[in-house]
Amino acid sequence: MSDSHHEESFWRKYIFSTDHKVIGIQYGITALLFLFLGFSLMMVMRWQLAYPDTAVPIVGSLVKWLADLNGFASDGNLPADLYNVFGAMHGTIMIFLGVVPIIVGAFGNYLVPLQIGAPDMAFPKLNMASYWVYFVGGVVMLVSFFLPGGAANSGWTAYPPLSDIATTGQTYWLIGMVFLITSSLLGSMNIIVTIVQLRAEGMTWMRLPFFVWSQLVTSFLLVLAFPPLEAAGIFQLMDRVFGTSFFLPSGLVIGGEILKVSGGGSPLLWQHLFWFLAHPEVYVLILPGMGILAEVIANNTRKPIWGYKSLVYSATFLGFMSFLVWAHHMFLTGMGQGMSVFFQTTTMIISVPSVIILTCFMLSLWGGSIRFTTPMLFALGWMPMFGIGGLTGLPLGLSTPDIHLHDTYYVIGHFHYVVAPGTIFAIFAGIYYWFPKMTGKMLNETLGKVHFYFSFIFMNGLFWPMLIQGLGGVSRRLSDGGASYAHAQEFLHWNVVMSYSAWLLAVAQIPFIYNLIKTLLADKSPNPDPNPWNATTVEWTDTTSPPLGHGNFEKTPVVHRGPYEYSVPGESTDFTPQTQN
Amino acid sequence: MIESLGSISKYLGLPINSSSHGHMIDNMIGWVHWLMILLFIGWGAYLIITVIKFNSKNNPKANYNGVQSHYSQYAEYGVIVFEAFLLIGLSIPLYSQLKTSLPNNNEVHHVRVIAQQFAWNIHYPGDDGKFGDTDINLVDEESNPIGLVRDGNGADDIVTINQMHLPVNQQVMIHLSSKDVIHSFGIPEMRIKQDAIPGMTIPFFFTPTMTTDDFLQKINGTKREGKGYEIACAQLCGNSHYRMKGYVTIDTEEKYNSWLVEQAEYIEEEEDDDW
C-alpha cells in the first residue's frame, strides 16, 4: 500500500480515514461513550425504581430541565413518561449504539484484517461510510431526546399500535434505526468479503482464529436479519407519517376517539419482523464476545483451545438456528399449539451448540498453565455469568413455564446476564488484551483487577435480584418498580439492593476510565514490544505496536499452522506463531 | 415423582398458587431449575478446581493435548436428554393441556375482557348467557366504554371497570381483546398471562381454586397483607402502564350470584338516569 508514503492531512488521517484501524478506534470511542450514556440513563431509572417519585439526587435539576423541555411535569423526579423514554432509549443505545458497534465495528474492524494478514478491509471507503452512517444514526437518536414529548418511549421493541401512535420521538427513532441498520449492513458485507477474499497465503479456513470465525458468522446474521427490520421500520414510518396501516387493525379507539386510519393491518406482523432480527441480534452480541474469549483463553492457558472444530461448527450451527427461534418471544400472543411446539423445540436445539461452546472454553482450562491477567480474569468471570444467562433462558424458551415468567423481571435478569456480564465482560477482556497492540502501551494490571472484581460483584448484585423478582411475578417496564401492584410488595426491597449495586457498578468503572486515560497520556517506549502476551496469531507476531499506518504489514505474512499452537511438545518456546516457518 | 421433584418450586418464591392448573406450571418451573442448579453447580465446581489446579504457579508447563477423556461428551449427552425430557415429557403436553383441553361449554363462565389505556373493562353476558353486540360508534368513555348495544342480547349485560368477580372452583373462559394498544392480562397467583392484541379476540381458560377471603387469610402477616388478587398489565402500554391494575374477587358461588344481581340492579338505575 503506497498510502503510507505521503503525509496525510489530519482530517484524512483521523476523521475521514479509510484505514480500518482508525475506523475501528473511531467506532470504539463512539461506542464506549454511548455505553456510558446508556448506563447513565439506567442509573437515573434505578433511582425512580428504588425511591419512586422522589427527586433524583445530583442530576435532579438536569432531569427536571429535560422533563420541562419534553413537556412532562417533574420536580426533579423522573416522571413515568420520561421513565419510558429512558427505558426505550437505554435498550436502543446499549444494543444498537453501544455493544454492536464496539464488538463488530471496533473489534471486528480493527482485528479481522490484522488476524488474517490483510492490508485493510476489502472496501475501505465503504468502511468509512459505515462509520459515518452509524454516527448520523447516533446523532438522530440523541437529538430526539430534546423533542416535545421526548425520545422514543415504546420500548426498544417498539411494538405497534403503541409505537404507531407515540410522540414524534418514535419517528426519529425509526429514522435513526434505518441509519444504524444501513451502517451494519455496509460493515458486515465488508467483513464477509474481507474474510473470504483477503486471507494471507496459508490462512486456510481451519487456521482462522476463532475470533475471525465469530465475526464471519455474525456478519452473515447481520446481512440476513437486518433487512426485514429495515423494511419493518420503514413500514412503521409510513404508518406514522403517511397514514398507512401496516400494523394497525380496524376499529381502534384511542382515548375515547375512533382512530381515523384505513385499518386492516396486523400488530403481530411487526413482532414477527422485529424478532426475526432481534433474536439473531442476541447472537450478534454474544458470538464475537465468544471469539474474543477464545483468543484470551488460549493465550492465558498457554495451550490450544479445546475443540477448535467443535467451536467453529457450533458457531455456524448457532448462526443458522438463530433464524428459527424468533417466535419464542411471542408465546403469549395467542399462537397455536403447532407454532409453540415448533419454536420451543428449535429453542431447545439452539441451546446445544451454546452448551458446547461454553464446555469447550471450560475444558480448555484443563491442563493449562493459567496466567491470571486482567483479560483472563474477565474471561473466567464470563463463564459462570454466561452460564447463568444461558440457563435462565431455558424456562423462558419453554412455553409452559413462560406463561408465568413472560414479561417479568426474570426475562430482564436473563438477557442482562447474557449481554452485560456476558458480552461486556468479553469486551473488557478484549480491551485489556489488545490495548497494547492498539497503542504500544500496557494498561495497568492492578487497576484492571480492581475493575474486574468490583464489576463482578456489583453486576451480580444488580442482576441476580431480577431473577428473584421475576419468579415472584413482578412485571418489567413498571416505572415505579412494582410499588402499585399487590404481588410485587414482597419484592420491593430488592429494588434498593439493585439500585445501589448499579451505582456502585458505576464507581467500579472509575479505575477503568482512569487507567485508560492515564495510560494513553503516558509516554510510549521507543520500541514497544509487539507481542507482550507471547501470542501466536498474526496481529501479534507480524506487526509493530501499533501496526504501521495504512497497510499494516511490512512484509505480507505467510501462514503455516493453526491459530492456537501453544506449548507444542519439542518447541523451545511455549508459543509457536502462525507465521513461523 | 414429577410432583415431588417439581416441588422445589416452593423455594423459588413463586406467588401462592390459586388456580387448578397452576401446580403444573410450578412443577415445570421446578424441574427446569433442577437442571439449571445441577449444571451450574457442576460447572462451578469444575471451574474452581481447575483454576486452582492449573494455576501457572501450580502447573508451570501447560499440556498441549489437554483433556483426553470423553466425560464432557457424556455430560453434554446428559444435558440433551434432560432438555428433551423437559420439552417432550413436560412442556409440550402440559401446554397442550392448558391451551387445548377446552372446558365443557355448559359449565364454563364466559367473560369478555376489553383492555384499554389504562383500565380493564369486564363484560358479563348477564342472565341470558349471551353477549350483546358492540359498536365502536357507541363508545363513550364515561357511560359506555366498550360501545355495548343495549338492545337484544346486550340488554342485560353487565360491564364493570377494573372489577372482576368470579366464582371459586368453576371454569372460566376469558375472551380477551383490546381497544387501543397491546396489553397483557396477567394474574400471577392464577398462573395465567395472555397478551391482549387489538384486532384479535383471544380465548383462554382457568379455574380459580381459592376465594379472595381465604387468600387474604393466607397472606396475613406478609408485606402484601390486605392486598388480594389483581389483574396486572404485563405489556408496556403507555405512561400509566405501571398502575394499570384491575381488582379480582374470587367468591363463593352464592356471593358471586348476589354480586351479579346487585350489578344487574345498577343497569336499571342507569337506564333511569337516562330517562
JSON list of C-alpha atoms in Angstrom, two decimals, chain B residues 109-264:
[
{"chain": "B", "resi": 109, "resn": "HIS", "atom": "CA", "xyz": [-68.48, -18.99, 32.78]},
{"chain": "B", "resi": 110, "resn": "HIS", "atom": "CA", "xyz": [-67.75, -16.80, 29.79]},
{"chain": "B", "resi": 111, "resn": "VAL", "atom": "CA", "xyz": [-66.38, -13.33, 30.46]},
{"chain": "B", "resi": 112, "resn": "ARG", "atom": "CA", "xyz": [-65.14, -10.81, 27.94]},
{"chain": "B", "resi": 113, "resn": "VAL", "atom": "CA", "xyz": [-62.25, -8.58, 28.94]},
{"chain": "B", "resi": 114, "resn": "ILE", "atom": "CA", "xyz": [-61.54, -5.49, 26.84]},
{"chain": "B", "resi": 115, "resn": "ALA", "atom": "CA", "xyz": [-58.30, -3.76, 27.74]},
{"chain": "B", "resi": 116, "resn": "GLN", "atom": "CA", "xyz": [-57.70, -0.08, 27.14]},
{"chain": "B", "resi": 117, "resn": "GLN", "atom": "CA", "xyz": [-55.23, 2.57, 28.23]},
{"chain": "B", "resi": 118, "resn": "PHE", "atom": "CA", "xyz": [-55.27, 2.18, 31.31]},
{"chain": "B", "resi": 119, "resn": "ALA", "atom": "CA", "xyz": [-58.17, 0.08, 32.52]},
{"chain": "B", "resi": 120, "resn": "TRP", "atom": "CA", "xyz": [-59.75, -3.34, 32.24]},
{"chain": "B", "resi": 121, "resn": "ASN", "atom": "CA", "xyz": [-63.36, -3.46, 31.04]},
{"chain": "B", "resi": 122, "resn": "ILE", "atom": "CA", "xyz": [-65.04, -6.61, 32.23]},
{"chain": "B", "resi": 123, "resn": "HIS", "atom": "CA", "xyz": [-68.11, -7.69, 30.28]},
{"chain": "B", "resi": 124, "resn": "TYR", "atom": "CA", "xyz": [-70.51, -10.35, 31.62]},
{"chain": "B", "resi": 125, "resn": "PRO", "atom": "CA", "xyz": [-73.26, -11.79, 29.41]},
{"chain": "B", "resi": 126, "resn": "GLY", "atom": "CA", "xyz": [-75.98, -11.33, 32.02]},
{"chain": "B", "resi": 127, "resn": "ASP", "atom": "CA", "xyz": [-78.96, -13.61, 32.65]},
{"chain": "B", "resi": 128, "resn": "ASP", "atom": "CA", "xyz": [-79.42, -14.72, 29.04]},
{"chain": "B", "resi": 129, "resn": "GLY", "atom": "CA", "xyz": [-75.85, -16.01, 28.88]},
{"chain": "B", "resi": 130, "resn": "LYS", "atom": "CA", "xyz": [-75.30, -14.20, 25.58]},
{"chain": "B", "resi": 131, "resn": "PHE", "atom": "CA", "xyz": [-73.00, -11.26, 24.97]},
{"chain": "B", "resi": 132, "resn": "GLY", "atom": "CA", "xyz": [-74.56, -8.23, 23.35]},
{"chain": "B", "resi": 133, "resn": "ASP", "atom": "CA", "xyz": [-73.11, -6.66, 20.22]},
{"chain": "B", "resi": 134, "resn": "THR", "atom": "CA", "xyz": [-70.66, -3.82, 20.40]},
{"chain": "B", "resi": 135, "resn": "ASP", "atom": "CA", "xyz": [-70.22, -0.88, 18.04]},
{"chain": "B", "resi": 136, "resn": "ILE", "atom": "CA", "xyz": [-67.29, 1.47, 18.16]},
{"chain": "B", "resi": 137, "resn": "ASN", "atom": "CA", "xyz": [-69.54, 4.39, 17.25]},
{"chain": "B", "resi": 138, "resn": "LEU", "atom": "CA", "xyz": [-71.29, 3.94, 20.59]},
{"chain": "B", "resi": 139, "resn": "VAL", "atom": "CA", "xyz": [-68.08, 4.13, 22.58]},
{"chain": "B", "resi": 140, "resn": "ASP", "atom": "CA", "xyz": [-68.25, 6.76, 25.26]},
{"chain": "B", "resi": 141, "resn": "GLU", "atom": "CA", "xyz": [-65.50, 6.74, 27.84]},
{"chain": "B", "resi": 142, "resn": "GLU", "atom": "CA", "xyz": [-67.87, 7.93, 30.57]},
{"chain": "B", "resi": 143, "resn": "SER", "atom": "CA", "xyz": [-71.00, 5.88, 30.08]},
{"chain": "B", "resi": 144, "resn": "ASN", "atom": "CA", "xyz": [-70.24, 3.07, 27.61]},
{"chain": "B", "resi": 145, "resn": "PRO", "atom": "CA", "xyz": [-66.52, 2.34, 27.34]},
{"chain": "B", "resi": 146, "resn": "ILE", "atom": "CA", "xyz": [-66.94, -0.80, 25.25]},
{"chain": "B", "resi": 147, "resn": "GLY", "atom": "CA", "xyz": [-69.65, 0.54, 22.95]},
{"chain": "B", "resi": 148, "resn": "LEU", "atom": "CA", "xyz": [-72.22, -2.03, 24.06]},
{"chain": "B", "resi": 149, "resn": "VAL", "atom": "CA", "xyz": [-75.53, -2.12, 22.19]},
{"chain": "B", "resi": 150, "resn": "ARG", "atom": "CA", "xyz": [-78.14, -2.10, 24.97]},
{"chain": "B", "resi": 151, "resn": "ASP", "atom": "CA", "xyz": [-80.70, -3.97, 22.87]},
{"chain": "B", "resi": 152, "resn": "GLY", "atom": "CA", "xyz": [-81.41, -7.66, 22.46]},
{"chain": "B", "resi": 153, "resn": "ASN", "atom": "CA", "xyz": [-78.65, -9.77, 23.94]},
{"chain": "B", "resi": 154, "resn": "GLY", "atom": "CA", "xyz": [-76.96, -6.69, 25.34]},
{"chain": "B", "resi": 155, "resn": "ALA", "atom": "CA", "xyz": [-79.93, -5.51, 27.39]},
{"chain": "B", "resi": 156, "resn": "ASP", "atom": "CA", "xyz": [-78.97, -7.49, 30.47]},
{"chain": "B", "resi": 157, "resn": "ASP", "atom": "CA", "xyz": [-75.17, -7.45, 30.02]},
{"chain": "B", "resi": 158, "resn": "ILE", "atom": "CA", "xyz": [-73.07, -6.28, 32.92]},
{"chain": "B", "resi": 159, "resn": "VAL", "atom": "CA", "xyz": [-69.99, -4.14, 32.30]},
{"chain": "B", "resi": 160, "resn": "THR", "atom": "CA", "xyz": [-67.64, -3.16, 35.08]},
{"chain": "B", "resi": 161, "resn": "ILE", "atom": "CA", "xyz": [-64.37, -1.29, 35.05]},
{"chain": "B", "resi": 162, "resn": "ASN", "atom": "CA", "xyz": [-61.40, -2.80, 36.87]},
{"chain": "B", "resi": 163, "resn": "GLN", "atom": "CA", "xyz": [-63.68, -5.07, 38.94]},
{"chain": "B", "resi": 164, "resn": "MET", "atom": "CA", "xyz": [-63.71, -8.72, 38.01]},
{"chain": "B", "resi": 165, "resn": "HIS", "atom": "CA", "xyz": [-65.67, -11.15, 40.15]},
{"chain": "B", "resi": 166, "resn": "LEU", "atom": "CA", "xyz": [-65.52, -14.88, 39.55]},
{"chain": "B", "resi": 167, "resn": "PRO", "atom": "CA", "xyz": [-66.89, -17.91, 41.38]},
{"chain": "B", "resi": 168, "resn": "VAL", "atom": "CA", "xyz": [-64.43, -20.27, 43.03]},
{"chain": "B", "resi": 169, "resn": "ASN", "atom": "CA", "xyz": [-63.84, -23.79, 41.67]},
{"chain": "B", "resi": 170, "resn": "GLN", "atom": "CA", "xyz": [-65.67, -23.11, 38.43]},
{"chain": "B", "resi": 171, "resn": "GLN", "atom": "CA", "xyz": [-64.20, -22.93, 34.98]},
{"chain": "B", "resi": 172, "resn": "VAL", "atom": "CA", "xyz": [-63.83, -19.50, 33.49]},
{"chain": "B", "resi": 173, "resn": "MET", "atom": "CA", "xyz": [-63.30, -18.74, 29.82]},
{"chain": "B", "resi": 174, "resn": "ILE", "atom": "CA", "xyz": [-61.96, -15.25, 29.18]},
{"chain": "B", "resi": 175, "resn": "HIS", "atom": "CA", "xyz": [-62.31, -13.70, 25.73]},
{"chain": "B", "resi": 176, "resn": "LEU", "atom": "CA", "xyz": [-59.59, -11.09, 25.67]},
{"chain": "B", "resi": 177, "resn": "SER", "atom": "CA", "xyz": [-59.26, -8.13, 23.35]},
{"chain": "B", "resi": 178, "resn": "SER", "atom": "CA", "xyz": [-58.05, -4.56, 23.36]},
{"chain": "B", "resi": 179, "resn": "LYS", "atom": "CA", "xyz": [-59.44, -1.24, 22.21]},
{"chain": "B", "resi": 180, "resn": "ASP", "atom": "CA", "xyz": [-56.18, 0.54, 21.52]},
{"chain": "B", "resi": 181, "resn": "VAL", "atom": "CA", "xyz": [-52.69, -0.88, 22.06]},
{"chain": "B", "resi": 182, "resn": "ILE", "atom": "CA", "xyz": [-51.26, -4.22, 23.14]},
{"chain": "B", "resi": 183, "resn": "HIS", "atom": "CA", "xyz": [-51.76, -5.02, 26.82]},
{"chain": "B", "resi": 184, "resn": "SER", "atom": "CA", "xyz": [-51.20, -8.24, 28.68]},
{"chain": "B", "resi": 185, "resn": "PHE", "atom": "CA", "xyz": [-53.66, -9.73, 31.12]},
{"chain": "B", "resi": 186, "resn": "GLY", "atom": "CA", "xyz": [-51.87, -11.43, 33.98]},
{"chain": "B", "resi": 187, "resn": "ILE", "atom": "CA", "xyz": [-52.95, -12.71, 37.36]},
{"chain": "B", "resi": 188, "resn": "PRO", "atom": "CA", "xyz": [-49.70, -14.05, 38.84]},
{"chain": "B", "resi": 189, "resn": "GLU", "atom": "CA", "xyz": [-51.45, -16.14, 41.54]},
{"chain": "B", "resi": 190, "resn": "MET", "atom": "CA", "xyz": [-53.56, -17.86, 38.89]},
{"chain": "B", "resi": 191, "resn": "ARG", "atom": "CA", "xyz": [-50.53, -18.56, 36.68]},
{"chain": "B", "resi": 192, "resn": "ILE", "atom": "CA", "xyz": [-52.27, -17.04, 33.71]},
{"chain": "B", "resi": 193, "resn": "LYS", "atom": "CA", "xyz": [-50.97, -14.40, 31.34]},
{"chain": "B", "resi": 194, "resn": "GLN", "atom": "CA", "xyz": [-52.21, -13.56, 27.89]},
{"chain": "B", "resi": 195, "resn": "ASP", "atom": "CA", "xyz": [-51.43, -10.68, 25.55]},
{"chain": "B", "resi": 196, "resn": "ALA", "atom": "CA", "xyz": [-54.43, -8.56, 24.59]},
{"chain": "B", "resi": 197, "resn": "ILE", "atom": "CA", "xyz": [-53.97, -7.68, 20.95]},
{"chain": "B", "resi": 198, "resn": "PRO", "atom": "CA", "xyz": [-56.15, -5.14, 19.19]},
{"chain": "B", "resi": 199, "resn": "GLY", "atom": "CA", "xyz": [-57.95, -6.64, 16.24]},
{"chain": "B", "resi": 200, "resn": "MET", "atom": "CA", "xyz": [-57.97, -10.10, 17.80]},
{"chain": "B", "resi": 201, "resn": "THR", "atom": "CA", "xyz": [-60.08, -11.84, 20.43]},
{"chain": "B", "resi": 202, "resn": "ILE", "atom": "CA", "xyz": [-58.09, -14.47, 22.24]},
{"chain": "B", "resi": 203, "resn": "PRO", "atom": "CA", "xyz": [-59.83, -17.03, 24.46]},
{"chain": "B", "resi": 204, "resn": "PHE", "atom": "CA", "xyz": [-58.15, -18.73, 27.40]},
{"chain": "B", "resi": 205, "resn": "PHE", "atom": "CA", "xyz": [-59.45, -20.54, 30.43]},
{"chain": "B", "resi": 206, "resn": "PHE", "atom": "CA", "xyz": [-58.64, -21.37, 34.02]},
{"chain": "B", "resi": 207, "resn": "THR", "atom": "CA", "xyz": [-60.29, -22.38, 37.27]},
{"chain": "B", "resi": 208, "resn": "PRO", "atom": "CA", "xyz": [-59.69, -20.31, 40.42]},
{"chain": "B", "resi": 209, "resn": "THR", "atom": "CA", "xyz": [-59.40, -22.53, 43.47]},
{"chain": "B", "resi": 210, "resn": "MET", "atom": "CA", "xyz": [-59.13, -20.11, 46.37]},
{"chain": "B", "resi": 211, "resn": "THR", "atom": "CA", "xyz": [-61.54, -17.37, 47.36]},
{"chain": "B", "resi": 212, "resn": "THR", "atom": "CA", "xyz": [-60.24, -13.89, 47.96]},
{"chain": "B", "resi": 213, "resn": "ASP", "atom": "CA", "xyz": [-61.18, -14.23, 51.64]},
{"chain": "B", "resi": 214, "resn": "ASP", "atom": "CA", "xyz": [-59.10, -17.39, 52.05]},
{"chain": "B", "resi": 215, "resn": "PHE", "atom": "CA", "xyz": [-56.24, -15.81, 50.13]},
{"chain": "B", "resi": 216, "resn": "LEU", "atom": "CA", "xyz": [-56.26, -12.73, 52.33]},
{"chain": "B", "resi": 217, "resn": "GLN", "atom": "CA", "xyz": [-56.08, -15.04, 55.36]},
{"chain": "B", "resi": 218, "resn": "LYS", "atom": "CA", "xyz": [-53.05, -16.77, 53.90]},
{"chain": "B", "resi": 219, "resn": "ILE", "atom": "CA", "xyz": [-51.10, -13.60, 53.30]},
{"chain": "B", "resi": 220, "resn": "ASN", "atom": "CA", "xyz": [-51.76, -12.19, 56.72]},
{"chain": "B", "resi": 221, "resn": "GLY", "atom": "CA", "xyz": [-48.54, -11.05, 58.27]},
{"chain": "B", "resi": 222, "resn": "THR", "atom": "CA", "xyz": [-46.68, -10.73, 54.97]},
{"chain": "B", "resi": 223, "resn": "LYS", "atom": "CA", "xyz": [-45.75, -7.49, 53.28]},
{"chain": "B", "resi": 224, "resn": "ARG", "atom": "CA", "xyz": [-48.75, -7.71, 50.99]},
{"chain": "B", "resi": 225, "resn": "GLU", "atom": "CA", "xyz": [-51.20, -8.15, 53.86]},
{"chain": "B", "resi": 226, "resn": "GLY", "atom": "CA", "xyz": [-54.67, -6.97, 52.89]},
{"chain": "B", "resi": 227, "resn": "LYS", "atom": "CA", "xyz": [-53.93, -6.90, 49.17]},
{"chain": "B", "resi": 228, "resn": "GLY", "atom": "CA", "xyz": [-55.80, -9.55, 47.22]},
{"chain": "B", "resi": 229, "resn": "TYR", "atom": "CA", "xyz": [-55.79, -10.68, 43.61]},
{"chain": "B", "resi": 230, "resn": "GLU", "atom": "CA", "xyz": [-55.16, -8.18, 40.86]},
{"chain": "B", "resi": 231, "resn": "ILE", "atom": "CA", "xyz": [-55.03, -8.16, 37.09]},
{"chain": "B", "resi": 232, "resn": "ALA", "atom": "CA", "xyz": [-51.57, -6.83, 36.30]},
{"chain": "B", "resi": 233, "resn": "CYS", "atom": "CA", "xyz": [-50.76, -5.42, 32.88]},
{"chain": "B", "resi": 234, "resn": "ALA", "atom": "CA", "xyz": [-47.60, -7.15, 31.70]},
{"chain": "B", "resi": 235, "resn": "GLN", "atom": "CA", "xyz": [-47.02, -5.39, 28.40]},
{"chain": "B", "resi": 236, "resn": "LEU", "atom": "CA", "xyz": [-45.82, -1.79, 28.12]},
{"chain": "B", "resi": 237, "resn": "CYS", "atom": "CA", "xyz": [-48.91, 0.16, 27.10]},
{"chain": "B", "resi": 238, "resn": "GLY", "atom": "CA", "xyz": [-48.06, 3.78, 27.80]},
{"chain": "B", "resi": 239, "resn": "ASN", "atom": "CA", "xyz": [-47.21, 6.13, 30.64]},
{"chain": "B", "resi": 240, "resn": "SER", "atom": "CA", "xyz": [-49.63, 4.66, 33.20]},
{"chain": "B", "resi": 241, "resn": "HIS", "atom": "CA", "xyz": [-48.78, 1.05, 32.42]},
{"chain": "B", "resi": 242, "resn": "TYR", "atom": "CA", "xyz": [-47.29, 0.74, 35.90]},
{"chain": "B", "resi": 243, "resn": "ARG", "atom": "CA", "xyz": [-50.67, 1.23, 37.54]},
{"chain": "B", "resi": 244, "resn": "MET", "atom": "CA", "xyz": [-52.97, -0.44, 35.05]},
{"chain": "B", "resi": 245, "resn": "LYS", "atom": "CA", "xyz": [-54.44, -2.86, 37.52]},
{"chain": "B", "resi": 246, "resn": "GLY", "atom": "CA", "xyz": [-57.82, -4.42, 37.91]},
{"chain": "B", "resi": 247, "resn": "TYR", "atom": "CA", "xyz": [-59.19, -5.94, 41.10]},
{"chain": "B", "resi": 248, "resn": "VAL", "atom": "CA", "xyz": [-60.16, -9.60, 41.09]},
{"chain": "B", "resi": 249, "resn": "THR", "atom": "CA", "xyz": [-62.52, -11.03, 43.64]},
{"chain": "B", "resi": 250, "resn": "ILE", "atom": "CA", "xyz": [-62.96, -14.77, 43.82]},
{"chain": "B", "resi": 251, "resn": "ASP", "atom": "CA", "xyz": [-66.19, -15.53, 45.69]},
{"chain": "B", "resi": 252, "resn": "THR", "atom": "CA", "xyz": [-68.21, -18.50, 46.73]},
{"chain": "B", "resi": 253, "resn": "GLU", "atom": "CA", "xyz": [-70.98, -19.20, 44.25]},
{"chain": "B", "resi": 254, "resn": "GLU", "atom": "CA", "xyz": [-73.69, -17.58, 46.43]},
{"chain": "B", "resi": 255, "resn": "LYS", "atom": "CA", "xyz": [-71.73, -14.39, 46.94]},
{"chain": "B", "resi": 256, "resn": "TYR", "atom": "CA", "xyz": [-70.87, -14.29, 43.24]},
{"chain": "B", "resi": 257, "resn": "ASN", "atom": "CA", "xyz": [-74.51, -14.65, 42.25]},
{"chain": "B", "resi": 258, "resn": "SER", "atom": "CA", "xyz": [-75.66, -11.98, 44.64]},
{"chain": "B", "resi": 259, "resn": "TRP", "atom": "CA", "xyz": [-72.94, -9.69, 43.27]},
{"chain": "B", "resi": 260, "resn": "LEU", "atom": "CA", "xyz": [-74.32, -10.29, 39.76]},
{"chain": "B", "resi": 261, "resn": "VAL", "atom": "CA", "xyz": [-77.83, -9.43, 40.95]},
{"chain": "B", "resi": 262, "resn": "GLU", "atom": "CA", "xyz": [-76.52, -6.27, 42.55]},
{"chain": "B", "resi": 263, "resn": "GLN", "atom": "CA", "xyz": [-74.78, -5.28, 39.30]},
{"chain": "B", "resi": 264, "resn": "ALA", "atom": "CA", "xyz": [-77.93, -6.00, 37.30]}
]
